[in-house]
């Protein structure tokens, strides 16, 4: 049976930390669906289409990766996509509390749904989309934190 996971997030924009998790998920699953979802706690910066484009460009070398956008609950995206597991990256202990709550709520909403946590590599543990947005918005050099193919698009957005 084909093993499929879904890697959900805001990806606003995608960072090298995200890309690392996707690449590692590709070694564990036959298919990895990178799902752009709305986080109600966050106001978007890039459009969903722009985020998907950037993810597609950065994952062009990974044939198992599919990029999709979903509205609503993650559990509904999991049902629709037929994924067997949800993958989330953990950067630090501070991520753990909210991720644990989300995994437990999701497992109640969709019994049997598994969330797998992958530790972010130490070199990416301080990297976040919000830091990239903040540095870029003030004209700073954010290029070491995002896939090279997306640097110009992000820079242009803030110019
Ligand atoms: O990259 P993020 O912002 O940490 O990703 C969070 C995301 C989008 C995965 C999360 O907010 C989410 O699953 N949103 C969809 C709504 C939902 O299902 N919420 C969880 C149930 S409590």
Short mmCIF file of N, CA, C and O and ligand atoms in Angstrom, two decimals, residues 8-11 18 37-40 42 72-75 88 99 102 105-106 109, ligand 1:
data_model
loop_
_atom_site.label_atom_id
_atom_site.label_comp_id
_atom_site.label_asym_id
_atom_site.label_seq_id
_atom_site.Cartn_x
_atom_site.Cartn_y
_atom_site.Cartn_z
N UNK A 8 1.11 19.90 6.78
CA UNK A 8 0.33 21.15 6.71
C UNK A 8 1.06 22.31 7.34
O UNK A 8 1.89 22.15 8.23
N UNK A 9 0.73 23.51 6.88
CA UNK A 9 1.29 24.69 7.49
C UNK A 9 0.84 25.93 6.77
O UNK A 9 0.12 25.85 5.76
N UNK A 10 1.27 27.08 7.29
CA UNK A 10 0.95 28.35 6.65
C UNK A 10 1.93 28.63 5.51
O UNK A 10 1.57 29.26 4.51
N UNK A 11 3.19 28.25 5.69
CA UNK A 11 4.23 28.44 4.66
C UNK A 11 4.21 29.86 4.09
O UNK A 11 4.13 30.07 2.89
N UNK A 18 11.32 24.26 6.68
CA UNK A 18 10.21 23.51 6.05
C UNK A 18 10.75 22.53 5.00
O UNK A 18 10.35 21.37 4.96
N UNK A 37 -2.57 25.66 4.54
CA UNK A 37 -3.83 25.82 5.27
C UNK A 37 -3.87 27.18 5.94
O UNK A 37 -2.83 27.75 6.27
N UNK A 38 -5.06 27.64 6.18
CA UNK A 38 -5.21 28.92 6.86
C UNK A 38 -5.06 28.72 8.36
O UNK A 38 -5.71 27.86 8.95
N UNK A 39 -4.15 29.50 8.97
CA UNK A 39 -4.04 29.50 10.42
C UNK A 39 -4.81 30.71 10.93
O UNK A 39 -4.40 31.85 10.71
N UNK A 40 -5.93 30.49 11.63
CA UNK A 40 -6.77 31.62 12.05
C UNK A 40 -6.03 32.62 12.94
O UNK A 40 -6.42 33.78 13.03
N UNK A 42 -3.11 33.76 12.38
CA UNK A 42 -2.13 34.53 11.61
C UNK A 42 -2.75 35.24 10.43
O UNK A 42 -3.59 34.67 9.74
N UNK A 72 -10.49 25.22 5.82
CA UNK A 72 -11.16 24.56 6.94
C UNK A 72 -10.23 23.75 7.80
O UNK A 72 -9.05 24.09 7.97
N UNK A 73 -10.77 22.68 8.33
CA UNK A 73 -10.03 21.89 9.33
C UNK A 73 -9.01 20.97 8.69
O UNK A 73 -9.25 20.40 7.61
N UNK A 74 -7.91 20.79 9.42
CA UNK A 74 -6.87 19.87 8.94
C UNK A 74 -7.43 18.45 8.81
O UNK A 74 -7.10 17.73 7.86
N UNK A 75 -8.28 18.05 9.74
CA UNK A 75 -8.81 16.67 9.67
C UNK A 75 -9.59 16.46 8.37
O UNK A 75 -9.57 15.36 7.80
N UNK A 88 4.57 17.12 11.36
CA UNK A 88 4.83 18.50 11.81
C UNK A 88 6.27 18.57 12.30
O UNK A 88 6.79 17.61 12.90
N UNK A 99 1.63 22.20 19.74
CA UNK A 99 1.57 21.09 18.77
C UNK A 99 0.91 19.87 19.41
O UNK A 99 0.16 19.14 18.75
N UNK A 102 -2.79 20.49 19.48
CA UNK A 102 -3.38 20.36 18.16
C UNK A 102 -3.47 18.87 17.76
O UNK A 102 -4.50 18.42 17.24
N UNK A 105 -6.34 17.28 19.76
CA UNK A 105 -7.66 17.70 19.24
C UNK A 105 -7.95 17.00 17.91
O UNK A 105 -9.05 16.48 17.69
N UNK A 106 -6.95 16.98 17.05
CA UNK A 106 -7.14 16.34 15.74
C UNK A 106 -7.43 14.85 15.88
O UNK A 106 -8.26 14.31 15.14
N UNK A 109 -10.98 14.59 16.77
CA UNK A 109 -11.88 14.92 15.65
C UNK A 109 -11.86 13.81 14.59
O UNK A 109 -12.87 13.59 13.90
O1 LIG B 1 2.58 26.81 9.88
P1 LIG B 1 1.57 26.91 10.99
O2 LIG B 1 0.93 28.28 10.98
O3 LIG B 1 2.17 26.57 12.32
O4 LIG B 1 0.43 25.84 10.65
C1 LIG B 1 -0.71 25.71 11.48
C2 LIG B 1 -1.84 24.97 10.76
C3 LIG B 1 -2.21 25.68 9.47
C4 LIG B 1 -1.37 23.54 10.44
C5 LIG B 1 -3.04 24.90 11.74
O5 LIG B 1 -3.40 26.20 12.12
C6 LIG B 1 -4.25 24.19 11.13
O6 LIG B 1 -4.28 22.97 11.09
N1 LIG B 1 -5.24 24.99 10.67
C7 LIG B 1 -6.46 24.47 10.09
C8 LIG B 1 -7.60 24.55 11.12
C9 LIG B 1 -7.49 23.37 12.08
O7 LIG B 1 -7.71 22.23 11.72
N2 LIG B 1 -7.05 23.65 13.33
C10 LIG B 1 -6.73 22.61 14.28
C11 LIG B 1 -7.91 22.11 15.04
S1 LIG B 1 -7.83 22.72 16.63
#
